[in-house]
Amino acid sequence: MILEYFDYIRKESSVLDLMPVSVIIIEPKNFTIIYLNDEAKKTINDIKHVFDFDIDVNNLIGFSIDFFHKNPSFQRSILKKYENLPHCAIVNIGGQTLDLKISAITDPSGHYITSMLTLENITDEVAAKKKLHHMANYDSLTDLPNRGLFLEKLSEISDQEVKKCSVIIIDLDGFSIINDTYGHQEGDNIIKEFSNRLKSIEAEDGQSILFSRFGGDEFLCLFSENSVDDVSILSNKIISLFSKPFDVVNQKVSLNASVGVALMPDHGTSSDILVGNADLALLEAKKTGKGRVCFCSDDLMNQAWERVKISKKLRAALIEKQELSLVFQPIVDLKSNRVVARETLVRWNNPLRGWVSPAEFVPIAEQSDLIELLDSFVLEQACRAASLWQDQAHVSVNISARHFGRNTLIPLVESVLEKTCFPPERLEIEITETAELNILDRVLSDLYSLRGIGVHISLDDFGTGHSSLSQIKNFPFSKIKIDSSFVRNAIDQPECAAVIGAVATLGRRLGVRVVAEGVETEVHHALVKAEGCSEGQGYFYGKPVGNREI
Ligand code: C2E
Ligand code: MG
Ligand code: MG
């Protein structure tokens, strides 16, 4: 009866022979093969090495299909009943992966006759998929889980009823200096070595640890625990990985890392908020001295919230061009007592907060593209205002060091000079001395481009950063502005007066002008003049005033 129907099937569908998938038809009572097409012979031939008996693919009719399955009785139970079909399974035999589909063959009136197996060897496909999955989820340099996988695992915990874990951010201190000094290859070697050290940390019984590389020198750890004690123990283990120096070009280099921690649920339950709050704690750790661990706190979260509010209000003020205004403070030549330049200082009067100091909002603007909006506003207004000055004094404009190296500063300066028809030689750009100035090629390249346009550059707040005196000669500065703290303390502390004198001498030798900032009294004025400064700025010569008062 079955064979009758099978002949019928074969007659009706000779396409089976030609099908590009392996087809096997079995006898339903004793599960032996009654038909297999050429593709099935090929598939079985490909995998015959995995069976512990010889298979002749041309002689398989009458063979039991039990050998395909590690659990033949389960397979038989499925094939027996029409209701179980179709049945799909991925079968792994001897390192090979087969995609198995079993469907029912029925007669024209719908009665179940037997089952047909289609088989596909998907071993290579599965391996390729695995590789792709690995590439998409793991960092290629360190083989640690990447940002995407980390956030996926964190979200899984967020979705659970019991929300318990901690996020630990680890950031190598001063890593950009290593990269710039020794090159990126050496930087990569350190990252790899550090990852291997991280991998050596093992979780205690009942705990789990997942380390991930987010990019650059930033690593994250997802830890199953959320008690300050447990997290402190793990954080200290991470910090202690730095007790051994790193090998860099045959030298031993000591490094350190700062660590920021956010606990779930205390510091947030969603992955975005937890990672953001761990980042806040990291910034605090870096501020309070490197190589430290800092936990997120209500205070830190409130301050961050306040910064978000300020940043929103500042953006609105910049877009609507309201609330912000400029004042100008004279810079005086100490020989002639003439005003040779005026420094532009931005003022923000917010209806709800009153006057907000630039010392508060400029650092907030620096954390986003707001700094570009702010600098663009100030630069254009300053050039327009200075175009009206009778005395042709220079106008100096503060540009944040963070704005350098973003490829936006030079086009901005060029377009403002063109729009306002302002002569570049009357424009001075002030850049504050920071540690990055020493090392960033991008910053240097912008400085040289500005000089190329004819704009002057002043090094602001000199003495507060870390620029090395020997490197200053490589920078295209026209002026060095000594920070006001030296002038303020010069009367009581002779060493401050000595620094002013030394910088003035350095300036003369390098052919750059030296400005003393924060000159408030006649005594300050006499002192900075005697020490050899070329220019002075401070309340003694004039407070910052609006353009109409100039
Ligand atoms: P800065 O560039 O060093 O500016 C000098 C600061 O010292 C100004 O404070 C000025 O008002 C103040 N000052 C001037 N003379 C004296 C004095 O004799 N005694 C004392 N005690 N202070 C004096 P301000 O306006 O609060 O600005 C603070 C800082 O904010 C500036 O320091 C500058 O770094 C930044 N800033 C100001 N305006 C802008 C701007 O338009 N863009 C950018 N990017 N930064 C700005
Ligand atoms: Mg300045
Ligand atoms: Mg200054």
Tab-separated table of C-alpha atoms in Angstrom, residues 43-490:
chain	number	residue	atom	x	y	z
A	43	THR	CA	24.992	15.277	2.145
A	44	ILE	CA	25.362	11.873	3.759
A	45	ASN	CA	28.632	11.362	1.916
A	46	ASP	CA	29.888	14.696	3.326
A	47	ILE	CA	29.209	13.644	6.887
A	48	LYS	CA	29.848	9.899	6.692
A	49	HIS	CA	33.155	10.293	8.577
A	50	VAL	CA	31.238	11.138	11.732
A	51	PHE	CA	29.572	7.717	11.944
A	52	ASP	CA	31.382	4.795	13.503
A	53	PHE	CA	30.430	2.384	10.690
A	54	ASP	CA	30.998	2.404	6.925
A	55	ILE	CA	28.262	3.935	4.834
A	56	ASP	CA	27.787	3.200	1.157
A	57	VAL	CA	25.621	6.084	-0.028
A	58	ASN	CA	24.511	4.174	-3.125
A	59	ASN	CA	23.181	1.384	-1.004
A	60	LEU	CA	21.016	3.059	1.597
A	61	ILE	CA	17.551	1.843	0.603
A	62	GLY	CA	16.248	-0.305	3.464
A	63	PHE	CA	18.625	1.320	5.947
A	64	SER	CA	17.162	2.457	9.303
A	65	ILE	CA	17.295	6.216	9.831
A	66	ASP	CA	18.014	5.717	13.529
A	67	PHE	CA	21.688	6.390	12.868
A	68	PHE	CA	20.919	10.083	12.189
A	69	HIS	CA	19.747	10.760	15.684
A	70	LYS	CA	21.386	10.458	19.071
A	71	ASN	CA	17.952	9.715	20.521
A	72	PRO	CA	16.276	7.385	17.947
A	73	SER	CA	13.274	6.536	20.153
A	74	PHE	CA	12.417	10.263	20.383
A	75	GLN	CA	12.730	10.540	16.620
A	76	ARG	CA	10.465	7.541	16.107
A	77	SER	CA	7.835	8.925	18.483
A	78	ILE	CA	7.687	12.120	16.425
A	79	LEU	CA	7.514	10.415	13.069
A	80	LYS	CA	4.751	8.046	14.140
A	81	LYS	CA	2.100	10.728	14.494
A	82	TYR	CA	0.770	12.992	11.797
A	83	GLU	CA	-0.080	15.671	14.453
A	84	ASN	CA	3.650	16.079	15.239
A	85	LEU	CA	4.459	17.155	11.706
A	86	PRO	CA	5.944	19.226	10.266
A	87	HIS	CA	8.880	19.016	12.661
A	88	CYS	CA	12.049	21.081	12.415
A	89	ALA	CA	15.314	20.532	14.256
A	90	ILE	CA	18.954	21.497	14.141
A	91	VAL	CA	20.895	18.254	14.548
A	92	ASN	CA	24.540	18.269	15.637
A	93	ILE	CA	26.450	15.101	14.771
A	94	GLY	CA	30.207	14.802	15.104
A	95	GLY	CA	30.890	18.496	14.690
A	96	GLN	CA	28.520	18.806	11.716
A	97	THR	CA	25.292	20.754	11.888
A	98	LEU	CA	22.267	19.570	9.916
A	99	ASP	CA	19.079	21.514	9.391
A	100	LEU	CA	16.401	18.813	9.479
A	101	LYS	CA	12.775	19.293	8.436
A	102	ILE	CA	10.267	16.440	8.565
A	103	SER	CA	6.968	16.833	6.752
A	104	ALA	CA	4.015	14.550	6.182
A	105	ILE	CA	3.187	12.921	2.871
A	106	THR	CA	-0.555	12.434	2.436
A	107	ASP	CA	-2.647	10.767	-0.224
A	108	PRO	CA	-4.983	12.884	-2.374
A	109	SER	CA	-7.734	12.461	0.229
A	110	GLY	CA	-5.471	13.757	2.992
A	111	HIS	CA	-4.514	10.487	4.754
A	112	TYR	CA	-1.066	10.289	6.289
A	113	ILE	CA	1.114	7.863	4.362
A	114	THR	CA	4.606	8.536	5.559
A	115	SER	CA	7.112	11.265	6.275
A	116	MET	CA	9.698	12.993	4.180
A	117	LEU	CA	12.985	14.288	5.627
A	118	THR	CA	14.797	17.196	4.053
A	119	LEU	CA	18.331	17.751	5.234
A	120	GLU	CA	20.814	20.536	4.756
A	121	ASN	CA	24.391	20.565	6.003
A	122	ILE	CA	24.664	24.064	7.490
A	123	THR	CA	27.976	23.578	9.338
A	124	ASP	CA	29.809	26.314	7.388
A	125	GLU	CA	26.846	28.657	7.579
A	126	VAL	CA	26.577	28.211	11.350
A	127	ALA	CA	30.323	28.781	11.756
A	128	ALA	CA	30.122	31.946	9.624
A	129	LYS	CA	27.150	33.162	11.654
A	130	LYS	CA	29.040	32.468	14.892
A	131	LYS	CA	32.017	34.412	13.562
A	132	LEU	CA	29.816	37.307	12.529
A	133	HIS	CA	28.127	37.292	15.924
A	134	HIS	CA	31.539	37.354	17.593
A	135	MET	CA	32.734	40.203	15.393
A	136	ALA	CA	29.578	42.177	16.141
A	137	ASN	CA	29.764	41.639	19.890
A	138	TYR	CA	33.456	41.516	20.780
A	139	ASP	CA	36.220	44.085	20.567
A	140	SER	CA	38.744	43.037	17.912
A	141	LEU	CA	41.815	44.303	19.813
A	142	THR	CA	41.124	42.771	23.226
A	143	ASP	CA	38.469	40.127	22.468
A	144	LEU	CA	36.451	41.531	25.370
A	145	PRO	CA	32.674	42.008	24.951
A	146	ASN	CA	32.019	45.352	23.272
A	147	ARG	CA	29.669	48.207	24.181
A	148	GLY	CA	26.654	46.613	22.412
A	149	LEU	CA	26.938	43.270	24.206
A	150	PHE	CA	27.603	44.964	27.559
A	151	LEU	CA	24.482	47.147	27.240
A	152	GLU	CA	22.423	44.125	26.149
A	153	LYS	CA	23.459	42.197	29.286
A	154	LEU	CA	22.823	45.244	31.480
A	155	SER	CA	19.349	45.690	29.940
A	156	GLU	CA	18.565	42.053	30.725
A	157	ILE	CA	19.189	42.806	34.415
A	158	SER	CA	17.127	46.030	34.176
A	159	ASP	CA	14.205	43.958	32.881
A	160	GLN	CA	14.364	41.479	35.755
A	161	GLU	CA	12.138	41.804	38.782
A	162	VAL	CA	15.096	41.856	41.193
A	163	LYS	CA	17.217	44.736	39.987
A	164	LYS	CA	20.668	44.200	41.421
A	165	CYS	CA	24.095	44.842	39.927
A	166	SER	CA	26.736	47.532	39.622
A	167	VAL	CA	28.429	49.262	36.727
A	168	ILE	CA	32.120	50.062	37.157
A	169	ILE	CA	33.884	52.341	34.654
A	170	ILE	CA	37.651	52.135	34.430
A	171	ASP	CA	39.623	54.802	32.590
A	172	LEU	CA	43.412	54.808	32.245
A	173	ASP	CA	44.896	58.060	33.556
A	174	GLY	CA	46.916	60.102	31.056
A	175	PHE	CA	46.612	57.436	28.354
A	176	SER	CA	46.498	60.026	25.540
A	177	ILE	CA	49.972	61.150	26.610
A	178	ILE	CA	51.244	57.547	26.179
A	179	ASN	CA	49.608	57.344	22.743
A	180	ASP	CA	51.069	60.658	21.627
A	181	THR	CA	54.500	60.003	23.085
A	182	TYR	CA	55.061	56.377	22.064
A	183	GLY	CA	52.616	56.008	19.125
A	184	HIS	CA	49.341	54.139	18.701
A	185	GLN	CA	50.926	50.692	18.303
A	186	GLU	CA	52.429	50.927	21.798
A	187	GLY	CA	49.119	52.345	23.063
A	188	ASP	CA	47.331	49.274	21.641
A	189	ASN	CA	49.836	46.967	23.330
A	190	ILE	CA	49.100	48.553	26.694
A	191	ILE	CA	45.351	48.207	26.127
A	192	LYS	CA	45.841	44.507	25.267
A	193	GLU	CA	48.059	43.902	28.273
A	194	PHE	CA	45.587	45.653	30.576
A	195	SER	CA	42.701	43.566	29.149
A	196	ASN	CA	44.638	40.380	29.859
A	197	ARG	CA	45.183	41.536	33.423
A	198	LEU	CA	41.437	42.261	33.722
A	199	LYS	CA	40.627	38.764	32.420
A	200	SER	CA	42.745	37.320	35.241
A	201	ILE	CA	40.263	38.624	37.841
A	202	GLU	CA	37.963	35.774	38.769
A	203	ALA	CA	34.488	36.110	40.243
A	204	GLU	CA	33.900	34.786	43.777
A	205	ASP	CA	31.434	31.911	44.168
A	206	GLY	CA	27.885	32.994	43.348
A	207	GLN	CA	29.031	36.268	41.769
A	208	SER	CA	29.503	37.162	38.116
A	209	ILE	CA	31.781	39.670	36.388
A	210	LEU	CA	31.638	40.835	32.776
A	211	PHE	CA	34.437	43.106	31.564
A	212	SER	CA	33.926	45.068	28.374
A	213	ARG	CA	35.910	47.547	26.303
A	214	PHE	CA	33.772	50.541	25.373
A	215	GLY	CA	36.440	52.080	23.148
A	216	GLY	CA	39.775	53.873	23.550
A	217	ASP	CA	41.031	53.424	27.091
A	218	GLU	CA	37.574	53.059	28.621
A	219	PHE	CA	36.566	49.723	30.108
A	220	LEU	CA	33.318	48.793	31.820
A	221	CYS	CA	32.566	46.062	34.274
A	222	LEU	CA	29.128	44.619	34.947
A	223	PHE	CA	29.208	43.093	38.412
A	224	SER	CA	26.373	40.986	39.817
A	225	GLU	CA	26.657	42.579	43.299
A	226	ASN	CA	25.497	46.012	44.499
A	227	SER	CA	26.861	46.340	48.039
A	228	VAL	CA	29.521	48.986	48.634
A	229	ASP	CA	31.711	46.358	50.323
A	230	ASP	CA	31.621	43.839	47.462
A	231	VAL	CA	32.125	46.536	44.827
A	232	SER	CA	35.005	48.115	46.789
A	233	ILE	CA	36.790	44.752	46.964
A	234	LEU	CA	36.477	44.308	43.172
A	235	SER	CA	37.424	47.951	42.421
A	236	ASN	CA	40.534	47.651	44.554
A	237	LYS	CA	41.487	44.451	42.707
A	238	ILE	CA	41.177	46.433	39.446
A	239	ILE	CA	43.299	49.325	40.753
A	240	SER	CA	45.916	46.863	42.024
A	241	LEU	CA	46.378	45.566	38.429
A	242	PHE	CA	48.479	48.700	37.974
A	243	SER	CA	50.976	47.901	40.712
A	244	LYS	CA	53.094	46.181	38.034
A	245	PRO	CA	54.473	48.548	35.364
A	246	PHE	CA	53.740	48.089	31.652
A	247	ASP	CA	56.438	47.371	29.038
A	248	VAL	CA	56.673	50.165	26.480
A	249	VAL	CA	59.527	50.140	23.956
A	250	ASN	CA	61.903	48.302	26.321
A	251	GLN	CA	61.007	50.595	29.186
A	252	LYS	CA	58.865	50.054	32.251
A	253	VAL	CA	56.055	52.612	32.395
A	254	SER	CA	53.875	52.979	35.488
A	255	LEU	CA	50.246	53.694	34.810
A	256	ASN	CA	47.150	54.223	36.866
A	257	ALA	CA	43.404	54.186	36.363
A	258	SER	CA	40.451	56.022	37.828
A	259	VAL	CA	37.296	54.121	38.633
A	260	GLY	CA	33.681	55.311	38.817
A	261	VAL	CA	30.850	53.178	40.226
A	262	ALA	CA	27.058	53.276	39.964
A	263	LEU	CA	24.890	50.813	41.879
A	264	MET	CA	21.579	49.389	40.692
A	265	PRO	CA	18.941	50.294	41.879
A	266	ASP	CA	20.305	53.191	44.043
A	267	HIS	CA	21.785	55.132	41.112
A	268	GLY	CA	19.347	54.101	38.405
A	269	THR	CA	17.724	51.040	36.901
A	270	SER	CA	18.023	51.727	33.175
A	271	SER	CA	21.290	51.017	31.383
A	272	ASP	CA	21.688	54.586	30.030
A	273	ILE	CA	21.276	56.182	33.436
A	274	LEU	CA	23.522	53.702	35.226
A	275	VAL	CA	26.363	54.095	32.724
A	276	GLY	CA	25.901	57.901	32.782
A	277	ASN	CA	26.027	57.951	36.591
A	278	ALA	CA	29.091	55.709	36.706
A	279	ASP	CA	30.658	58.218	34.298
A	280	LEU	CA	29.803	61.076	36.685
A	281	ALA	CA	31.534	59.187	39.474
A	282	LEU	CA	34.539	58.623	37.185
A	283	LEU	CA	34.832	62.369	36.478
A	284	GLU	CA	34.717	63.011	40.202
A	285	ALA	CA	37.414	60.371	40.782
A	286	LYS	CA	39.629	62.089	38.180
A	287	LYS	CA	38.962	65.515	39.738
A	288	THR	CA	39.833	64.428	43.253
A	289	GLY	CA	43.162	62.920	42.237
A	290	LYS	CA	43.865	60.127	39.808
A	291	GLY	CA	44.164	56.416	40.613
A	292	ARG	CA	41.047	56.525	42.796
A	293	VAL	CA	37.650	54.873	43.098
A	294	CYS	CA	34.580	57.078	43.447
A	295	PHE	CA	30.955	55.973	43.966
A	296	CYS	CA	28.049	57.911	42.478
A	297	SER	CA	26.010	59.889	45.040
A	298	ASP	CA	22.822	61.960	45.276
A	299	ASP	CA	24.971	65.109	45.313
A	300	LEU	CA	26.714	64.166	42.064
A	301	MET	CA	23.394	63.306	40.403
A	302	ASN	CA	21.855	66.658	41.509
A	303	GLN	CA	24.855	68.622	40.211
A	304	ALA	CA	24.612	66.805	36.873
A	305	TRP	CA	20.900	67.589	36.689
A	306	GLU	CA	21.694	71.255	37.341
A	307	ARG	CA	24.278	71.166	34.509
A	308	VAL	CA	21.711	69.678	32.125
A	309	LYS	CA	19.294	72.492	33.011
A	310	ILE	CA	21.961	75.175	32.504
A	311	SER	CA	23.018	73.649	29.221
A	312	LYS	CA	19.381	73.655	27.939
A	313	LYS	CA	18.896	77.286	28.961
A	314	LEU	CA	22.221	78.293	27.431
A	315	ARG	CA	21.327	76.625	24.136
A	316	ALA	CA	18.018	78.513	24.049
A	317	ALA	CA	19.821	81.787	24.850
A	318	LEU	CA	22.336	81.202	22.052
A	319	ILE	CA	19.707	80.229	19.500
A	320	GLU	CA	17.460	83.180	20.330
A	321	LYS	CA	20.488	85.495	20.668
A	322	GLN	CA	19.026	86.923	23.857
A	323	GLU	CA	20.297	87.121	27.449
A	324	LEU	CA	23.969	86.937	26.341
A	325	SER	CA	26.027	90.071	25.949
A	326	LEU	CA	29.685	91.037	25.719
A	327	VAL	CA	31.870	93.301	27.818
A	328	PHE	CA	35.396	94.425	27.007
A	329	GLN	CA	38.311	94.945	29.381
A	330	PRO	CA	41.292	97.114	28.406
A	331	ILE	CA	44.825	95.722	28.110
A	332	VAL	CA	47.347	98.516	28.539
A	333	ASP	CA	50.889	98.928	27.200
A	334	LEU	CA	52.991	99.530	30.308
A	335	LYS	CA	55.435	101.913	28.602
A	336	SER	CA	52.985	104.229	26.839
A	337	ASN	CA	49.955	103.586	29.116
A	338	ARG	CA	47.867	103.291	25.923
A	339	VAL	CA	45.077	100.732	25.500
A	340	VAL	CA	46.515	98.316	22.933
A	341	ALA	CA	43.818	95.645	23.104
A	342	ARG	CA	40.540	94.780	24.807
A	343	GLU	CA	39.606	91.310	26.030
A	344	THR	CA	36.085	90.153	25.226
A	345	LEU	CA	34.261	88.587	28.167
A	346	VAL	CA	30.835	87.058	27.780
A	347	ARG	CA	28.001	87.793	30.200
A	348	TRP	CA	24.779	85.828	30.700
A	349	ASN	CA	21.771	87.315	32.423
A	350	ASN	CA	19.142	84.616	32.832
A	351	PRO	CA	15.697	85.797	34.065
A	352	LEU	CA	15.470	82.907	36.549
A	353	ARG	CA	19.103	82.583	37.686
A	354	GLY	CA	20.298	86.181	37.361
A	355	TRP	CA	23.934	86.721	36.295
A	356	VAL	CA	25.647	83.415	35.610
A	357	SER	CA	29.460	83.533	35.625
A	358	PRO	CA	31.311	82.326	32.497
A	359	ALA	CA	33.483	80.326	34.897
A	360	GLU	CA	30.298	78.272	35.553
A	361	PHE	CA	28.727	77.978	32.105
A	362	VAL	CA	31.784	77.847	29.784
A	363	PRO	CA	32.921	74.461	31.228
A	364	ILE	CA	29.363	73.144	30.715
A	365	ALA	CA	29.321	74.405	27.119
A	366	GLU	CA	32.702	72.730	26.596
A	367	GLN	CA	31.143	69.319	27.138
A	368	SER	CA	29.056	69.549	23.944
A	369	ASP	CA	28.744	71.363	20.632
A	370	LEU	CA	27.450	74.355	22.627
A	371	ILE	CA	31.010	75.626	22.864
A	372	GLU	CA	31.062	76.017	19.078
A	373	LEU	CA	27.792	78.009	19.180
A	374	LEU	CA	29.121	80.153	22.028
A	375	ASP	CA	32.514	80.865	20.451
A	376	SER	CA	30.863	81.661	17.130
A	377	PHE	CA	28.462	84.131	18.800
A	378	VAL	CA	31.232	85.823	20.802
A	379	LEU	CA	33.693	86.005	17.899
A	380	GLU	CA	31.230	87.610	15.503
A	381	GLN	CA	29.862	90.130	18.029
A	382	ALA	CA	33.397	91.004	19.190
A	383	CYS	CA	34.631	91.720	15.641
A	384	ARG	CA	31.527	93.818	14.917
A	385	ALA	CA	32.007	95.798	18.151
A	386	ALA	CA	35.745	96.333	17.597
A	387	SER	CA	35.134	97.601	14.045
A	388	LEU	CA	33.667	100.714	15.696
A	389	TRP	CA	36.633	101.481	18.000
A	390	GLN	CA	38.325	104.775	17.171
A	391	ASP	CA	41.688	103.769	18.688
A	392	GLN	CA	42.052	100.682	16.421
A	393	ALA	CA	42.991	98.584	19.472
A	394	HIS	CA	43.168	94.815	19.019
A	395	VAL	CA	40.240	92.710	20.205
A	396	SER	CA	41.051	89.523	22.039
A	397	VAL	CA	38.581	86.644	22.202
A	398	ASN	CA	38.750	83.587	24.482
A	399	ILE	CA	38.391	80.321	22.578
A	400	SER	CA	38.129	77.127	24.593
A	401	ALA	CA	41.012	74.665	24.148
A	402	ARG	CA	38.296	72.041	23.597
A	403	HIS	CA	37.212	73.859	20.422
A	404	PHE	CA	40.648	73.299	18.872
A	405	GLY	CA	41.203	70.192	16.777
A	406	ARG	CA	37.510	69.756	15.876
A	407	ASN	CA	38.006	71.035	12.287
A	408	THR	CA	35.449	73.790	12.893
A	409	LEU	CA	37.553	76.639	14.300
A	410	ILE	CA	39.480	77.765	11.208
A	411	PRO	CA	36.366	77.870	8.951
A	412	LEU	CA	34.583	79.815	11.717
A	413	VAL	CA	37.342	82.434	12.079
A	414	GLU	CA	37.657	82.801	8.297
A	415	SER	CA	33.915	83.248	7.809
A	416	VAL	CA	33.574	85.768	10.673
A	417	LEU	CA	36.526	87.840	9.382
A	418	GLU	CA	34.994	87.863	5.921
A	419	LYS	CA	31.465	88.654	7.121
A	420	THR	CA	32.557	91.510	9.386
A	421	CYS	CA	35.402	92.748	7.102
A	422	PHE	CA	37.588	92.783	10.230
A	423	PRO	CA	41.382	92.815	9.683
A	424	PRO	CA	42.896	89.546	11.007
A	425	GLU	CA	45.930	91.349	12.448
A	426	ARG	CA	43.625	93.136	14.923
A	427	LEU	CA	42.237	89.845	16.241
A	428	GLU	CA	43.884	87.981	19.136
A	429	ILE	CA	42.694	84.506	20.108
A	430	GLU	CA	43.264	83.542	23.762
A	431	ILE	CA	43.720	79.862	24.506
A	432	THR	CA	44.037	78.744	28.104
A	433	GLU	CA	47.102	76.800	29.068
A	434	THR	CA	46.139	73.179	29.720
A	435	ALA	CA	48.023	69.899	29.854
A	436	GLU	CA	46.617	68.880	26.462
A	437	LEU	CA	48.284	71.826	24.744
A	438	ASN	CA	51.614	70.089	25.022
A	439	ILE	CA	50.658	66.959	23.251
A	440	LEU	CA	47.851	67.381	20.822
A	441	ASP	CA	48.996	67.722	17.229
A	442	ARG	CA	45.468	68.746	16.264
A	443	VAL	CA	45.643	71.775	18.564
A	444	LEU	CA	49.041	72.760	17.215
A	445	SER	CA	47.865	72.486	13.633
A	446	ASP	CA	44.921	74.846	14.334
A	447	LEU	CA	47.267	77.299	16.068
A	448	TYR	CA	49.561	77.383	13.026
A	449	SER	CA	46.589	77.773	10.656
A	450	LEU	CA	45.394	80.772	12.680
A	451	ARG	CA	48.848	82.335	12.467
A	452	GLY	CA	48.740	81.613	8.729
A	453	ILE	CA	45.568	83.716	8.431
A	454	GLY	CA	47.367	86.533	10.274
A	455	VAL	CA	45.504	86.221	13.613
A	456	HIS	CA	47.541	86.630	16.857
A	457	ILE	CA	47.499	83.994	19.565
A	458	SER	CA	47.806	84.528	23.319
A	459	LEU	CA	48.526	81.840	25.881
A	460	ASP	CA	46.026	82.639	28.666
A	461	ASP	CA	46.307	81.992	32.417
A	462	PHE	CA	49.959	80.976	32.077
A	463	GLY	CA	51.259	79.197	35.176
A	464	THR	CA	48.029	77.324	35.948
A	465	GLY	CA	48.438	74.466	33.456
A	466	HIS	CA	51.259	72.116	32.781
A	467	SER	CA	52.855	73.373	29.583
A	468	SER	CA	56.566	72.889	29.712
A	469	LEU	CA	58.667	75.984	29.194
A	470	SER	CA	60.884	74.180	26.709
A	471	GLN	CA	57.906	73.424	24.471
A	472	ILE	CA	56.540	76.961	24.500
A	473	LYS	CA	59.124	77.983	21.930
A	474	ASN	CA	57.432	75.613	19.440
A	475	PHE	CA	54.054	77.308	19.778
A	476	PRO	CA	53.211	80.252	17.538
A	477	PHE	CA	52.185	82.596	20.392
A	478	SER	CA	52.355	86.380	20.189
A	479	LYS	CA	51.558	86.873	23.868
A	480	ILE	CA	51.802	85.099	27.175
A	481	LYS	CA	49.267	86.195	29.824
A	482	ILE	CA	50.523	85.477	33.341
A	483	ASP	CA	47.655	84.229	35.510
A	484	SER	CA	46.233	86.747	37.998
A	485	SER	CA	47.080	84.496	40.965
A	486	PHE	CA	50.800	85.392	40.552
A	487	VAL	CA	50.098	89.131	40.637
A	488	ARG	CA	47.699	88.755	43.594
A	489	ASN	CA	50.331	86.912	45.649
A	490	ALA	CA	53.433	88.734	44.418
